[in-house]
Amino acid sequence: MTLDLLQNYWWVIVSVLGGILVFLLFVQGGQSMLLNVPDSSWTQMIVQAIGRKWELTFTTLVTFGGAAFAAFPLFYSTSFGGAYWLWMLILISFVVQAVSYEYRCKPGNLLGSRIYDIFLFFNGLVGCVLLGVAVAMFFFGGEFTVSRGAMLDSNAPVVSVWASTHGFEAIFCWKNLLLGGAVFFLARVLAALYLMNAVNAGEKFYQWMKKKLWWSTGLFLVFFLAFLAVLLTSDGYTVLSSNSVVTEVELTPFKYWHNLISSPSILILLLLGVANVLLGILRTLFTKVYTQGIWFAGIGTFFTVVALFWMAGFCDTPFLPSVTDPASSLTIRNASSSQFTLQTMTYVSILIPFVVAYIWYVWKQIDAKKITKPESEH
Amino acid sequence: MNDLITVVDWSRWQFALTAIYHWLFVPLTLGLSVIVAVMESIYLKTSDSKWLSTTKFWMTLLAINFAIGVATGIILEFEFGTNWSNYSWFVGDIFGAPLAIEGILAFFMEATFGAVMFFGWNKVSPRFHLLSTWLTAIGASISALWILVANSWMQYPVGMEFDPAQMRNVMDDFWALFSGVAINKFFHAVLSGWALSGVFVIGVACFFLFRKSNRDFALRSIKVGGWIGLAGLLLCMFTGDGSAVEVTRTQPMKLAAMEGLYEGSEGQSLVTLGLINPDKKWDNNEDPYLFEISLPKGLSILARHDMNAYVPGISDIINGVDVIDGDTINTVSYEDRIRRGRIAQSALREYGMALREGNVEATHAAQQTLAENYQFFGYGYFNSPAEAIPPVALTFYSFRVMVMLGSYFLLFYVVVLFLAYKAPKWLTDKKWLQIVAMISVPLMYICSEAGWIVAEVGRQPWTVQDLLPVGAAISDIPSSSVMITFWMFAILFTVLLCAEVGIMIKWVLKATHSDIDNQSNK
C-alpha cells in the first residue's frame, strides 16, 4: 500500500466516523428539547430513549479524536492546541452530559434534577453548535502557522502557533456559525424522527414531536442552505505536496464548487445525502403516521457529512487552511502519520465492520420494544 | 520565557488533576465490573434469585461510578492535544495509534454492551445479558491495555526512529510497544482495580452489617469481593515486583527518587521508614534523610533480585554511574548528556538547512551526527543536571504509602476471608471490625493514587524518557487560559465527585432499609 493510498483511506475512515457522529447527535438534539416538555412522563420517556444511546455518541466522538490523532497528528496538535477554548467548551459540555443521565433522578445527586437537565440542554446546544464550528474550520480555516523548526527554539519550542484568541475567533466567525446552526437544528430534526420511532406514547406526543420537526426543519434548511451557498462561492487553496512538504499553494476561486463538480463521487454522495434527509423529513411531515423517517434522514446525514469531509480533504485541498500563512495549511499529505503507522492501523481497521455489526445487533435488541411508559432503569 | 514556565506548570497541574480524578473512578469500574460478572454468572448457574438481587445492587453502584469515569476520561485524551500539542506532533505517530485502537476495539465494546448490561434486563435473554456483562468488563480491561501501553511507551520509548526531515519520531515496530514495562504496568494497574473493588465491596457490605441489615447479602458479597480482591492484590504485588526491576533497568533516576537515594552502593539497604532532608541536593554533602529505618540489602533485592547488587543513587547517575543490563558501568554523565543533546539539536538544524540548500553531503554528515547523539536529544533542553531530577520527597513518600497500605490490605483480605468462612459472627457482630472495614475504603483509594503518583511524578521532567521534557512538549497558549480551565475542572470534578458519593450513600442507605434478597426482580 502506498502512502498516498493510506492517507486517502484514513481520511475516508475519519469522514465515516464524522458522518456517524453527526447522525448520532440526535441524542444531543433530544437533550435540547428537554427544558420545555409539557408532560413530565414524556420527559422521562425521552430521557429513556436517548439515554440508551448517549454513550455511542460519546464513544464515536472519542474515537474520532483518537483516529484524528493517530492518522493526522499535526492536525490534532495544531487544532486542539491552538483553538483551545473551542475544544475545551466542547469537552466540558460532554463531561456534564456523561453524568447527567445517570444522576438526574437519583436521590442525593447534590444539584437537583433541574440542573442535570440544564447540563443536558447545554450539551445539546453548545456541543452541536461548536462541533459544527470545528468542522466549518475545515473550509474557512484558522489563524495559525506551523514551523517544525520551532521545536529547537528553547524560548518558545512550539511547532504550531495560533492566534491569541485561541478559538474564540472561530466561535464568533459568522461563516462557522452557519454550519454550527445547521448541525444544531439537524440534530433536533433527527431527534424528533428518532423519538417518533422509539417512543410510542400516543397521538399527543406524536403531534408534539411533529411540531418540533416542522420548526427544526425550517431553521435547519435556512442555516444549511446559507452555509452551502457561502461554501460553494468561497475561494480556497489548492495545495500541492511532495514527501509531506508543501511545494505549491494557490488561491483558487470557487474552490469547493470546483471540488464538487470535478468529483462525481462527492457530488453523488452529497445529492444522495440531501435527498435522503429531505425524504425522511417530508414523508414524516406529510404522512399521517410515519415512524421510519429516522433511517432515511440518518443515512442521508451520513452521506452528506462524508461528502463535506471529502470536499474538504481531497482534490488537493487543505482540510485545515491557514488564513495567516497559506503554506502552513494542513492537508492529508503533510499532516499524516508515517506509512508504517497508517498501515498498522489499517490492519486494525479491518475489525470495524465487526464492531458495526455488534452495535447494530444490540441496537435492534434494545429498541425491539417501543417505549410506551416511563420505566425504572435499574 | 516566564510565561512558558508558568504554562508548563499549569499544564502539569491540569493533567495531574484530571488523571487523579479519573483514577478515582477507573479502578472501581475495572474491578466491580468483574465482581458483578461473577455474581451474575453464579445467578445463571444456580437460578437463585438472591444472586440476581445481589448482582443488581452492585451493578447500580457500578453504573453511578461508570458515568463519571467516562466523563473524566474524555478530557485526558484530548488534553494531549490541547495542552501538549508539541508532544502530539513529536511522537503522535507512535502514541496516537494505541489511542485510536482503544477507541475502535474497547470503547465501543464497553459502550454497546454496557447499555445492555445496565438497561437490558428483560429486553434480552439472560445468557445474552450475562455475555454483555462479561464483555463490558473485558472491554474496560482492553481499554486499560491500550492506554497503559501508550503510557509505558512514554516511560520506555521503543519501536521507533527519528525522522529528521519531519522533525518527529515515527514508529518502526508496533509489537515493540508491548514491552516488559507495558505488560507489567497493564497487569499491575488492572489488578490494583480488582484489589480496590474488593475492599470497596467489603467496606459497603460491612456498613450493612453495622446497621444490622441484609446479613446474608452482605456475607455473600464479602466472599465474592474478598476472593477477587485478594487474587488481584497478590498478582498486583507480583507485577509490582516486576515493575521495580523494569524501573531499575529503564528509569534508574525514578528508582533513586523513590528511595531518596543519592549515593548508592553494593548491597544497598532499603529505607522502610524515613524523613527526607529538604536541604539535600545532588551536589552537596547533606544527609539525605532526617531520620531513617532501613532494611539491610533490601533495595538490592527489590531492584535487582540480588542481595549484593549495586544500585546507583541520584548523584551517581548524574555523575555517570549506571546499571545497564545488570552491569555497573561508567556511562555518560548528565553534563555530557546535555552537551550531546545540544549537539543533536544543532545537527538537526544543520540538517534542515542542508536539505533546503540541496547539499547532499552536508545532509548526510548532519544526519550521522544526529544519529550518534539522538538518544540524549531531550537533555539538550536543560541548562543543568538538577533540572533532570524528579521531585524526590513526593515520590519517596508516595512509594511508602503505597507499599505500606498494600501490605496492610494483604492482611485485611486474609483476615476478612477467614472470618467470612470460619467465624462469620465476628463480621456480623464486632462493630470495631466493621468500622475498620469501612475506613479501609478511603485508605485503598489513597494507596491506589499513591501508586500513580510514584509512576508519574517519578518520571518527571520527561514526557518521553530522555527525548522530550515537559518544557518542550506544551502548546502555545497563555498561562491564564490554562489556569482558568484548571480551576473550571477542579470545581466541576469536585462537584461531580460529591454528587457521585452522595448518590452512592443515599442508595446504600435506602437499601439498608429494604430486604435486598427478597426484592422483586422484574
mmCIF file of C-alpha atoms in Angstrom, chain A residues 15-27 186-194 197 213 220 269-270 272-282 284 290-307 360 363:
data_model
loop_
_atom_site.group_PDB
_atom_site.id
_atom_site.type_symbol
_atom_site.label_atom_id
_atom_site.label_comp_id
_atom_site.label_asym_id
_atom_site.label_seq_id
_atom_site.Cartn_x
_atom_site.Cartn_y
_atom_site.Cartn_z
ATOM 1 C CA SER A 15 -15.045 11.012 7.342
ATOM 2 C CA VAL A 16 -17.064 7.895 8.150
ATOM 3 C CA LEU A 17 -16.606 8.493 11.882
ATOM 4 C CA GLY A 18 -17.626 12.132 11.340
ATOM 5 C CA GLY A 19 -20.739 11.008 9.467
ATOM 6 C CA ILE A 20 -21.717 8.523 12.170
ATOM 7 C CA LEU A 21 -21.065 11.142 14.854
ATOM 8 C CA VAL A 22 -23.363 13.720 13.264
ATOM 9 C CA PHE A 23 -26.097 11.099 12.827
ATOM 10 C CA LEU A 24 -25.754 10.129 16.499
ATOM 11 C CA LEU A 25 -26.103 13.773 17.507
ATOM 12 C CA PHE A 26 -29.828 13.024 17.616
ATOM 13 C CA VAL A 27 -29.029 12.348 21.270
ATOM 14 C CA LEU A 186 -30.282 18.908 12.094
ATOM 15 C CA ALA A 187 -29.690 17.219 15.456
ATOM 16 C CA ARG A 188 -33.159 18.349 16.564
ATOM 17 C CA VAL A 189 -34.686 17.072 13.311
ATOM 18 C CA LEU A 190 -33.018 13.696 13.819
ATOM 19 C CA ALA A 191 -34.073 13.650 17.472
ATOM 20 C CA ALA A 192 -37.709 14.255 16.577
ATOM 21 C CA LEU A 193 -37.587 11.492 13.961
ATOM 22 C CA TYR A 194 -35.828 9.087 16.334
ATOM 23 C CA ASN A 197 -39.701 5.825 16.138
ATOM 24 C CA LEU A 213 -39.935 18.677 13.395
ATOM 25 C CA PHE A 220 -32.105 23.708 9.520
ATOM 26 C CA LEU A 269 -22.843 11.394 -2.235
ATOM 27 C CA LEU A 270 -23.947 14.939 -1.454
ATOM 28 C CA LEU A 272 -27.945 11.296 -2.265
ATOM 29 C CA GLY A 273 -27.415 12.583 1.253
ATOM 30 C CA VAL A 274 -29.524 15.698 0.910
ATOM 31 C CA ALA A 275 -32.266 13.773 -0.926
ATOM 32 C CA ASN A 276 -32.433 11.130 1.803
ATOM 33 C CA VAL A 277 -32.570 13.720 4.590
ATOM 34 C CA LEU A 278 -35.409 15.506 2.806
ATOM 35 C CA LEU A 279 -37.185 12.228 2.054
ATOM 36 C CA GLY A 280 -37.070 11.197 5.713
ATOM 37 C CA ILE A 281 -38.382 14.558 6.856
ATOM 38 C CA LEU A 282 -41.040 15.077 4.185
ATOM 39 C CA THR A 284 -42.855 12.058 8.173
ATOM 40 C CA TYR A 290 -44.903 7.506 9.768
ATOM 41 C CA THR A 291 -42.091 6.457 12.124
ATOM 42 C CA GLN A 292 -39.333 5.291 9.785
ATOM 43 C CA GLY A 293 -38.105 8.743 8.775
ATOM 44 C CA ILE A 294 -35.050 8.483 11.047
ATOM 45 C CA TRP A 295 -33.488 5.817 8.857
ATOM 46 C CA PHE A 296 -33.719 7.838 5.642
ATOM 47 C CA ALA A 297 -32.620 11.040 7.371
ATOM 48 C CA GLY A 298 -29.877 9.168 9.246
ATOM 49 C CA ILE A 299 -28.410 7.642 6.103
ATOM 50 C CA GLY A 300 -28.775 10.987 4.351
ATOM 51 C CA THR A 301 -26.957 12.771 7.153
ATOM 52 C CA PHE A 302 -24.154 10.245 6.989
ATOM 53 C CA PHE A 303 -23.723 10.659 3.219
ATOM 54 C CA THR A 304 -23.873 14.455 3.405
ATOM 55 C CA VAL A 305 -21.233 14.693 6.121
ATOM 56 C CA VAL A 306 -18.951 12.250 4.331
ATOM 57 C CA ALA A 307 -19.339 14.302 1.136
ATOM 58 C CA TRP A 360 -26.377 -2.859 15.090
ATOM 59 C CA TRP A 363 -29.364 -1.607 18.932
#
